Coordinates of C-alpha atoms in Angstrom, one line a residue:
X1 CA -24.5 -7.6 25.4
X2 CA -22.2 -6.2 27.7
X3 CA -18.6 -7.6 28.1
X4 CA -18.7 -10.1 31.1
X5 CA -22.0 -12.0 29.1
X6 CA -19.7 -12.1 25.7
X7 CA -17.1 -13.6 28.0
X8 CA -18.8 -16.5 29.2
X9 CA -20.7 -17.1 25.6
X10 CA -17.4 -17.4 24.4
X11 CA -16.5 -20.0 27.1
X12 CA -19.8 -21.7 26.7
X13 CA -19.4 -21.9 22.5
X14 CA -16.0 -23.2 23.5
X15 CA -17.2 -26.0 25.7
X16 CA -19.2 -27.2 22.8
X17 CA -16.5 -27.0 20.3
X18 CA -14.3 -29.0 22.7
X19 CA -17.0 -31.5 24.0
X20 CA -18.4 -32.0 20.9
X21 CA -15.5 -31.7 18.1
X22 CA -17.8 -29.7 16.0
X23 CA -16.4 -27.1 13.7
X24 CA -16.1 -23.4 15.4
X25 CA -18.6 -21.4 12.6
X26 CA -21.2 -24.5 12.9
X27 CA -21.2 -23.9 16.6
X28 CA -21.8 -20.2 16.8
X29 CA -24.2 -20.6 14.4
X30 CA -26.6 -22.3 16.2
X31 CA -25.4 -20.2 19.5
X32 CA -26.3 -17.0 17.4
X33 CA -29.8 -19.3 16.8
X34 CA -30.4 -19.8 19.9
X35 CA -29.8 -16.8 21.5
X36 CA -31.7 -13.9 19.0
X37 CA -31.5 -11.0 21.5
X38 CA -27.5 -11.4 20.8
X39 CA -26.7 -8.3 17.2
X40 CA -24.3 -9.0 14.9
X41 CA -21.7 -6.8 16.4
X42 CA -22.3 -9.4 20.1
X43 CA -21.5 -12.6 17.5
X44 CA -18.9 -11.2 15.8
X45 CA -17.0 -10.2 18.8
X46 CA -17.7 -13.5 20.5
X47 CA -16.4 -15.2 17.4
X48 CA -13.0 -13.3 17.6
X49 CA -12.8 -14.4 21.2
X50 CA -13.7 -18.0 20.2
X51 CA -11.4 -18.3 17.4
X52 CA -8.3 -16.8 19.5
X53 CA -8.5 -18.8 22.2
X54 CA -8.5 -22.5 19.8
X55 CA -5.7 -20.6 18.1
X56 CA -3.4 -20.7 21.4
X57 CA -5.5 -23.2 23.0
X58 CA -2.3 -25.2 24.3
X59 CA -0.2 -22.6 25.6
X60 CA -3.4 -20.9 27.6
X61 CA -4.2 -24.3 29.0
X62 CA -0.3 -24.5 30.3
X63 CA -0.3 -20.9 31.7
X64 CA -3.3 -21.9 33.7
X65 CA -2.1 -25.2 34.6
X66 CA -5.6 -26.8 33.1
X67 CA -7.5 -27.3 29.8
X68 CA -11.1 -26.1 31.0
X69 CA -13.0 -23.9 28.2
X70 CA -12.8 -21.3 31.3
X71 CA -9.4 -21.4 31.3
X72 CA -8.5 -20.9 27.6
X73 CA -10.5 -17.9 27.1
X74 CA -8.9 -16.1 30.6
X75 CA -5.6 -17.4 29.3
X76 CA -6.1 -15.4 25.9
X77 CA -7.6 -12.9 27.3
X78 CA -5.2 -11.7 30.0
X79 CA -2.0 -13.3 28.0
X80 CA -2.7 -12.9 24.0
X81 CA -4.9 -9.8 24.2
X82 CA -3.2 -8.0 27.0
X83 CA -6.1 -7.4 29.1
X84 CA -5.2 -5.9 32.5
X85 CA -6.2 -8.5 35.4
X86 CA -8.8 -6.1 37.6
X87 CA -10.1 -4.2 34.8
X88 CA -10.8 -8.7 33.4
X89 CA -12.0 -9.1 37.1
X90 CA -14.2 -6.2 37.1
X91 CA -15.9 -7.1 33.4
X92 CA -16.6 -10.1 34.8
X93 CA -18.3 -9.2 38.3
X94 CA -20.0 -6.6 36.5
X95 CA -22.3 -8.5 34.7
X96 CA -25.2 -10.6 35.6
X97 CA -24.5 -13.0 32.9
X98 CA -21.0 -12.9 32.9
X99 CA -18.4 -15.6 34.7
X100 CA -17.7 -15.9 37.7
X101 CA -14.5 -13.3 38.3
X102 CA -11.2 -15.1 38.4
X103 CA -10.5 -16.9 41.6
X104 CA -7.3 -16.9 43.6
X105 CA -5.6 -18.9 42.2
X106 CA -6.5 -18.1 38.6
X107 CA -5.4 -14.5 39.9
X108 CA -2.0 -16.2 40.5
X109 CA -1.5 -17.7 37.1
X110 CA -2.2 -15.1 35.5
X111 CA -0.5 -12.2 37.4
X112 CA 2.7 -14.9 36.7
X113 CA 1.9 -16.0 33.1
X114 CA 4.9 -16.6 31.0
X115 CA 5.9 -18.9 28.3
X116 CA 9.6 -18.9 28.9
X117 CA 9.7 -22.4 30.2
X118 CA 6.9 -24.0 28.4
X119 CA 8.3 -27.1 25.8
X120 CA 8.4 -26.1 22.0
X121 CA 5.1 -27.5 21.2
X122 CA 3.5 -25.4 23.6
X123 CA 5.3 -21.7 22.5
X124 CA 4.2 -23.1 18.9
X125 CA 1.0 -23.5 19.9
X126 CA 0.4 -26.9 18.0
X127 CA 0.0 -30.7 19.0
X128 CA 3.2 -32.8 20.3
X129 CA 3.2 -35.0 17.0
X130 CA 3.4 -32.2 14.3
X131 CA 6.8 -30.7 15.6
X132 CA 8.8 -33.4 13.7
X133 CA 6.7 -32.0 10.4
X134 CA 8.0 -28.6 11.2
X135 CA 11.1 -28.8 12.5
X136 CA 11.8 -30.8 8.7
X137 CA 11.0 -27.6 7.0
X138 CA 11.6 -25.0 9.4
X139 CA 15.0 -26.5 11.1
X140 CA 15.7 -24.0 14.2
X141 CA 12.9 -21.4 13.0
X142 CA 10.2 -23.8 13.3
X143 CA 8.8 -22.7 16.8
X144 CA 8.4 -18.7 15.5
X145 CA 7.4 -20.0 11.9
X146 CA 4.2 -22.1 14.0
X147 CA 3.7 -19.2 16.3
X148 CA 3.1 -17.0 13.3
X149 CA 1.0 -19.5 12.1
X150 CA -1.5 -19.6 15.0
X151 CA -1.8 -15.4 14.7
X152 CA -5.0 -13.9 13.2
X153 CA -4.8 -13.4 9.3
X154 CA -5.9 -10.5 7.4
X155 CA -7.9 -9.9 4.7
X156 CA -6.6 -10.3 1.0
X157 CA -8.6 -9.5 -2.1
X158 CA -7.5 -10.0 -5.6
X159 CA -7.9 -7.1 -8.1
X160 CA -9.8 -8.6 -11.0
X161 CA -7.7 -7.7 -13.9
X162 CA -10.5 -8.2 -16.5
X163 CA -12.4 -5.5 -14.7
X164 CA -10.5 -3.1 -12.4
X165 CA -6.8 -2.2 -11.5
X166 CA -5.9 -2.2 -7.7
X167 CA -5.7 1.7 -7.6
X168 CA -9.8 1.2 -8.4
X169 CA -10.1 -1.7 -6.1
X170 CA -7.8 0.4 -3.3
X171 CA -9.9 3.0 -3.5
X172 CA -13.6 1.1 -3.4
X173 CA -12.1 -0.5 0.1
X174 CA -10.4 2.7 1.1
X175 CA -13.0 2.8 4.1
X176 CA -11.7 -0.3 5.8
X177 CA -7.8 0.9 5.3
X178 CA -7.0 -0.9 2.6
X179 CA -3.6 -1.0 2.0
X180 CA -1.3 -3.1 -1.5
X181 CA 0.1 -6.1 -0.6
X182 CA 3.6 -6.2 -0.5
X183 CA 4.4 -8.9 -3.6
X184 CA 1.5 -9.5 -5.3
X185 CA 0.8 -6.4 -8.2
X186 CA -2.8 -7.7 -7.6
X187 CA -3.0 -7.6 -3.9
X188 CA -4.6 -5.8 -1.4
X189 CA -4.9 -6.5 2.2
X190 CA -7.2 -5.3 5.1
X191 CA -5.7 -5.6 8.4
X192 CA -7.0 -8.2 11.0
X193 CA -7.8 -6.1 13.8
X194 CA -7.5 -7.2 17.7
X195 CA -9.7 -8.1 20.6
X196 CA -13.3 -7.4 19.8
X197 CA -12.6 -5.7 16.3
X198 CA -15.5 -6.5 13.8
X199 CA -13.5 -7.8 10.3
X200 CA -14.2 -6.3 7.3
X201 CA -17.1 -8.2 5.2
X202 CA -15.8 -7.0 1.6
X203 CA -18.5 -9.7 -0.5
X204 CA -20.8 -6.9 0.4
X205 CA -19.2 -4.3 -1.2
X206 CA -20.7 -3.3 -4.3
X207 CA -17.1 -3.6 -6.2
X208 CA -17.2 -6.9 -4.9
X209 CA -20.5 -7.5 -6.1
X210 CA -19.5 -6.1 -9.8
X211 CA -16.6 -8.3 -10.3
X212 CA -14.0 -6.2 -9.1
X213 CA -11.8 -8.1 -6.6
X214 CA -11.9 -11.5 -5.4
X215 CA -11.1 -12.9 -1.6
X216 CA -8.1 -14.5 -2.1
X217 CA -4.6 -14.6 0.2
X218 CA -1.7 -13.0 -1.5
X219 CA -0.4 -16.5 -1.4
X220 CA -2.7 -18.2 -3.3
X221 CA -2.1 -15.0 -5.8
X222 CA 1.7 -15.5 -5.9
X223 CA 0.9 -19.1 -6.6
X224 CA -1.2 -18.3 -9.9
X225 CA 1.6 -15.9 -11.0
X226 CA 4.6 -18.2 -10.7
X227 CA 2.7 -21.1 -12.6
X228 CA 3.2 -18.2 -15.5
X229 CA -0.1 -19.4 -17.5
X230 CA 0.4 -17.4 -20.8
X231 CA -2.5 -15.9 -22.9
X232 CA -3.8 -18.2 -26.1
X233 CA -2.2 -21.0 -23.7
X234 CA -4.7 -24.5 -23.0
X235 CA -4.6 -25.4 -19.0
X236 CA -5.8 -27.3 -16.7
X237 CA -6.8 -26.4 -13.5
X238 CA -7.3 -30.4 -12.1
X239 CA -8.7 -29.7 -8.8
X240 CA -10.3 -26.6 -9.1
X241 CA -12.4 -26.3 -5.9
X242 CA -14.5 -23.4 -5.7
X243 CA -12.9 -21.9 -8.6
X244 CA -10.7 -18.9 -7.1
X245 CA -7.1 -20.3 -8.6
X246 CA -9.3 -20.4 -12.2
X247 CA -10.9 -17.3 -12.2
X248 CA -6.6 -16.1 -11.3
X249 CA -5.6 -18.3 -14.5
X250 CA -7.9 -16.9 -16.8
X251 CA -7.3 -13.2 -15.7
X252 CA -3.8 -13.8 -16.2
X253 CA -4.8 -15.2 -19.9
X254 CA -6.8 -12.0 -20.5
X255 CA -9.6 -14.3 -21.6
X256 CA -7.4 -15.7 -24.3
X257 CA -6.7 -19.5 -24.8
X258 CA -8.5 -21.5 -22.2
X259 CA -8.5 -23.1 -19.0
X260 CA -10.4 -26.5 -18.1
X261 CA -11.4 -26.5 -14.2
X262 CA -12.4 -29.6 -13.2
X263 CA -12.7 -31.1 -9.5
X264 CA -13.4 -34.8 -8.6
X265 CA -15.9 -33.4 -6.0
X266 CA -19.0 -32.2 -7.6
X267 CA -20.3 -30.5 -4.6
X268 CA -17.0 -28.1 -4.7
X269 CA -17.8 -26.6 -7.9
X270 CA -21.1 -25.4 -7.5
X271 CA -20.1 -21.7 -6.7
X272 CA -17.7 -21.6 -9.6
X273 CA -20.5 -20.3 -12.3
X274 CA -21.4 -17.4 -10.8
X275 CA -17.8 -16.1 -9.7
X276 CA -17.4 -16.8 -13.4
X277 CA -20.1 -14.8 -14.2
X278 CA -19.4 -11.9 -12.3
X279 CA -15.8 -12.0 -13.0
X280 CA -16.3 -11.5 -17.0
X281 CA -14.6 -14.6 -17.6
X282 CA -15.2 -16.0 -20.6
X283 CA -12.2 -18.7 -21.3
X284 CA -13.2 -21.0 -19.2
X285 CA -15.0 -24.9 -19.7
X286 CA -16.3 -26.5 -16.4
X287 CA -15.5 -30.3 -16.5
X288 CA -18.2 -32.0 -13.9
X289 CA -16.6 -34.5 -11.9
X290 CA -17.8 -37.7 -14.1
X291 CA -16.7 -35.9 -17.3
X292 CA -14.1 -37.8 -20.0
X293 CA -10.9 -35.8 -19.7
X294 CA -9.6 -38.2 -22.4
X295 CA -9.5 -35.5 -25.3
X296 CA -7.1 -33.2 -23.1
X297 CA -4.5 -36.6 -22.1
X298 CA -1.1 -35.2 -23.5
X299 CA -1.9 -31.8 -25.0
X300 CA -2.6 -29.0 -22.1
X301 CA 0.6 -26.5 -21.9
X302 CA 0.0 -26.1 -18.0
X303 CA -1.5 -28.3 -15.6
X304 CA -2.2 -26.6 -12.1
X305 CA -2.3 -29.3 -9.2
X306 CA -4.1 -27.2 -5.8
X307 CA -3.8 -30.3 -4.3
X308 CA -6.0 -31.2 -1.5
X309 CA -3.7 -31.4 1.9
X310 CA -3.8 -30.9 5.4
X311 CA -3.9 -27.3 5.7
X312 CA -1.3 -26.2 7.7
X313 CA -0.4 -23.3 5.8
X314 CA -4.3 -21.9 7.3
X315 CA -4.2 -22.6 10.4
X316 CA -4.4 -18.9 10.5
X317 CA -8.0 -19.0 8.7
X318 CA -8.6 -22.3 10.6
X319 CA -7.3 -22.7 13.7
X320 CA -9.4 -25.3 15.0
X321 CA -8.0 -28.0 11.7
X322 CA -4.7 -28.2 13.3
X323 CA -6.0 -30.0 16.7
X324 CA -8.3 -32.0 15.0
X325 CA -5.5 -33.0 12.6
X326 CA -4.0 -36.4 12.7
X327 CA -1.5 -39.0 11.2
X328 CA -3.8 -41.0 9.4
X329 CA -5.3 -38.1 7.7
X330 CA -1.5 -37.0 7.0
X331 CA -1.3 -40.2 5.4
X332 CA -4.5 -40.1 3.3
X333 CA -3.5 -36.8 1.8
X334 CA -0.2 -38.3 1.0
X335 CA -1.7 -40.8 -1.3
X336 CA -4.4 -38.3 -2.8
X337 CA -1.4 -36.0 -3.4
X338 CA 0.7 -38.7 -5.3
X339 CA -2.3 -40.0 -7.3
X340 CA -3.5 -36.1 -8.3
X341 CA 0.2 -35.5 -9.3
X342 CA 0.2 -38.8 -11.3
X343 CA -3.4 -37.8 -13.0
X344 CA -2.0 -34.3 -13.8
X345 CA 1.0 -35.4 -15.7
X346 CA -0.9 -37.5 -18.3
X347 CA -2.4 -34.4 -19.5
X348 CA 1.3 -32.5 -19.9
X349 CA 2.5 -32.3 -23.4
X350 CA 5.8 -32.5 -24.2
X351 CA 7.8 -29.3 -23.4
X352 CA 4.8 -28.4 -21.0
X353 CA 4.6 -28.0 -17.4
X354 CA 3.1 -29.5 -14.1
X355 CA 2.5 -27.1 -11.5
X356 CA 1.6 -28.2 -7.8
X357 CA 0.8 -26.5 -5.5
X358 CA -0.5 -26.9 -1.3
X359 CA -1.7 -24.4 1.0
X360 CA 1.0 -26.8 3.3
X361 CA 4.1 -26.5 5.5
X362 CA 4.6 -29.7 5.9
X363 CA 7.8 -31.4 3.9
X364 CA 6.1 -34.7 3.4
X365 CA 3.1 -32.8 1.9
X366 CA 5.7 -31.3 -0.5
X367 CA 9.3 -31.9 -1.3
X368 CA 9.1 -35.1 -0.3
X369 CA 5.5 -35.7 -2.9
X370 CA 7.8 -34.1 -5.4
X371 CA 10.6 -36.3 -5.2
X372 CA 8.2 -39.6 -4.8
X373 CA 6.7 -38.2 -8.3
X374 CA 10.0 -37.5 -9.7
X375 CA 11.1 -41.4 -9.2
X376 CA 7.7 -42.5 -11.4
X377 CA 8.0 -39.6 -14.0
X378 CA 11.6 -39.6 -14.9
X379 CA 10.7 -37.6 -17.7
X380 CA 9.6 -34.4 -15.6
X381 CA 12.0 -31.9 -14.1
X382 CA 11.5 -29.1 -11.6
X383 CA 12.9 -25.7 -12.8
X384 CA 15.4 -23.7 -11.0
X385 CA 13.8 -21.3 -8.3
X386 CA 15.2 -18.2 -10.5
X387 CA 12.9 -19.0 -13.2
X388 CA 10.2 -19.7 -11.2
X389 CA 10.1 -16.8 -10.1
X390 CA 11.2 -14.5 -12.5
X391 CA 11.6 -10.4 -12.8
X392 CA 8.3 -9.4 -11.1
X393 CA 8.6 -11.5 -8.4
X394 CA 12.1 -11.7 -7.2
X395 CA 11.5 -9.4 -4.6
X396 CA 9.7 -11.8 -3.0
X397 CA 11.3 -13.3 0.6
X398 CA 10.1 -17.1 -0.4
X399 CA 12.3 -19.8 1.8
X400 CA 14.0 -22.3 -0.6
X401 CA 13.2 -25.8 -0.4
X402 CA 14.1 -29.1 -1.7
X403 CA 12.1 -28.8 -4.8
X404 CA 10.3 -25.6 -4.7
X405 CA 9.3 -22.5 -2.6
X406 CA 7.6 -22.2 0.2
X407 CA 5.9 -18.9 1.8
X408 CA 4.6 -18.5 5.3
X409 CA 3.4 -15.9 7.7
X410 CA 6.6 -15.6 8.9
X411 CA 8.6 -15.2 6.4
X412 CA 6.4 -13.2 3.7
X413 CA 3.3 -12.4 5.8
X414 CA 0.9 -14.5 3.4
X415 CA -0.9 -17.8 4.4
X416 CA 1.8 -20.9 4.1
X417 CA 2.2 -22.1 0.2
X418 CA 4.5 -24.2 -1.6
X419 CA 5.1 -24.1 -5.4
X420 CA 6.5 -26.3 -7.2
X421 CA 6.5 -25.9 -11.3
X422 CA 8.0 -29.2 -13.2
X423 CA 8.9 -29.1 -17.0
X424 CA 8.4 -31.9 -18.9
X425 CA 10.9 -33.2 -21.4
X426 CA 9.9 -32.2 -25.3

């Protein structure tokens, strides 16, 4: 396909996604379905184009003064990606199946396009009714913290420490530039590339294929590491999802001790025996969602709580959550988040610990579940940030918060996180 058709496939995938509030990778699916003569390098590069223009949906739709599919994409195009307006104009009159080129007064707009008096919401690129959410945990930084939040995200693998180091892992990715993570001592990161750039697809890698490395944001990573899970140590990993915070957890136990994953949806744990397979981890018991978790009420040493939220610390991953995002299903997580904490503190034993965790920014997702849980469990404390953290990881730039730590594209280029690790009184 040449440029001008990818253009207006983009704008067409768009429509659909907008029209039909259908999730981006389901839509260019069945466009990829649909339209065979279009190679993988054509769908990936309409993906990119797709994916950019939800992530600044709002402040395209303001530079061009209306909120068409057509508009968005041109907006991204000649305002995120840089794209100079007569070589855009010529892409698109140079193709059969491509847009028509920009009129007159889209010329205008974009010849003029500037942010500098656009409201907050609009520079952060996110609906009206988050800001107060943000502006709660971000104060005055909350407009760049957003804006970094609606950027593209790289890729981050995990070294599997039961198999490889990351020098090994480094050098199996070496072809895609892999380059350490800053914090993590199990990181590595692939850039995210720009415009059209293809992304790396490191599950085919053979490495990846023996074990190796695992997809996983340094975030997530940092998360496992400041939960501290020592080996010979029993833990629970309570919502355990697709297993990647387990197959962390039981790395960081060397295979000694064990950890119980265990997620009330049974459909979310279907993948997580044969990462554990190909992982080498051995440590590990699978609780189905209907098993009796009676036997481990009051005796695990670390309970990990990945509790289910809103998301807004991916936006970067999934940019298309944050406008379908809404108050009620703020609320809802609320209340799942204060029953999961509740669950995972009648399996503490004394002197143990309650770590929770959410891959959200927002305050009343965190601090403000933490000091809701800290009024019903008087007998739970959270520890001080320094020992949190501890020696291997003070390096890392986490902002302090009521409770916790929270990291953030902004602040330590990772996916937004907060940790928060409670001790129970012996």
């Amino acid at each position: 396909m040449r440029i001008g058709g990818r253009i207006q496939a983009a704008i067409e995938v768009l429509e659909t996604v907008e029209t039909q509030h259908r999730p981006i990778a389901e839509v260019l699916k069945d466009w990829g379905n649909a339209h065979r003569f279009a190679g993988s390098g054509d769908r990936a590069a309409i993906g990119n184009l797709v994916f950019d223009a939800v992530r600044w949906r709002s402040s395209s739709a303001w530079l061009m003064d209306q909120e068409t599919a057509r508009a968005i994409v041109l907006g991204t195009l000649a305002y995120r990606w840089g794209w100079n307006l007569e070589t855009l104009a010529d892409f698109m009159a140079g193709d059969e199946h491509g847009p028509e080129p920009p009129t007159a007064v889209e010329r205008t707009l974009l010849s003029n396009a500037s942010l500098d008096k656009a409201p907050a919401h609009i520079r952060a690129d996110v609906p009206e009714w988050i800001e107060p959410q943000l502006r709660a945990t971000f104060k005055e930084h909350w407009v760049d913290e957003a804006a970094a939040l609606a950027a593209r995200a790289p890729i981050d693998v995990r070294a599997n420490s039961l198999k490889a180091g990351r020098d090994k892992v480094l050098k199996a990715l070496d072809q895609f530039g892999a380059k350490a993570t800053p914090w993590s001592p199990l990181g590595v990161r692939i850039g995210a590339g720009s415009d059209f750039d293809r992304s790396a697809n490191v599950t085919n890698e053979p490495g990846y294929q023996k074990g190796w490395f695992e997809v996983q944001d340094e975030a997530s990573q940092l998360a496992v590491l400041l939960a501290g899970a020592e080996p010979g140590e029993q833990v629970l990993d309570l919502c355990a999802g697709a297993g990647g915070k387990t197959l962390a957890l039981a790395a960081e136990m060397n295979n000694r001790g064990q950890v119980h994953a265990y997620d009330r949806d049974k459909t979310r744990l279907k993948s997580i025996f044969d990462r554990l397979r190909r992982a080498g981890t051995r440590n590990v018991q699978v609780h189905s969602a209907d098993s009796d978790l009676k036997g481990l009420l009051g005796k695990m040493d670390r309970v990990f709580v990945d509790a289910p939220c809103t998301g807004s610390g991916v936006w970067r991953r999934r940019p298309d959550t944050k406008w379908r995002l809404t108050p009620a299903a703020l609320e809802a997580r609320m209340m799942e988040q204060s029953q999961v904490l509740d669950e995972g503190a009648r399996h503490v034993r004394p002197g143990g610990r309650l770590i929770y965790v959410t891959c959200s920014v927002f305050a009343d997702e965190n601090s403000g579940r933490i000091d809701s849980f800290l009024r019903r469990h008087p007998s739970f404390a959270p520890l001080p940030v320094e020992r949190i953290k501890g020696e291997a990881l003070n390096a890392v730039p986490a902002r302090t918060v009521p409770n916790g730590l929270l990291l953030s594209p902004a602040t330590t280029k990772t996916d937004g996180f907060f940790v928060c690790v409670m001790e129970r009184a012996g």
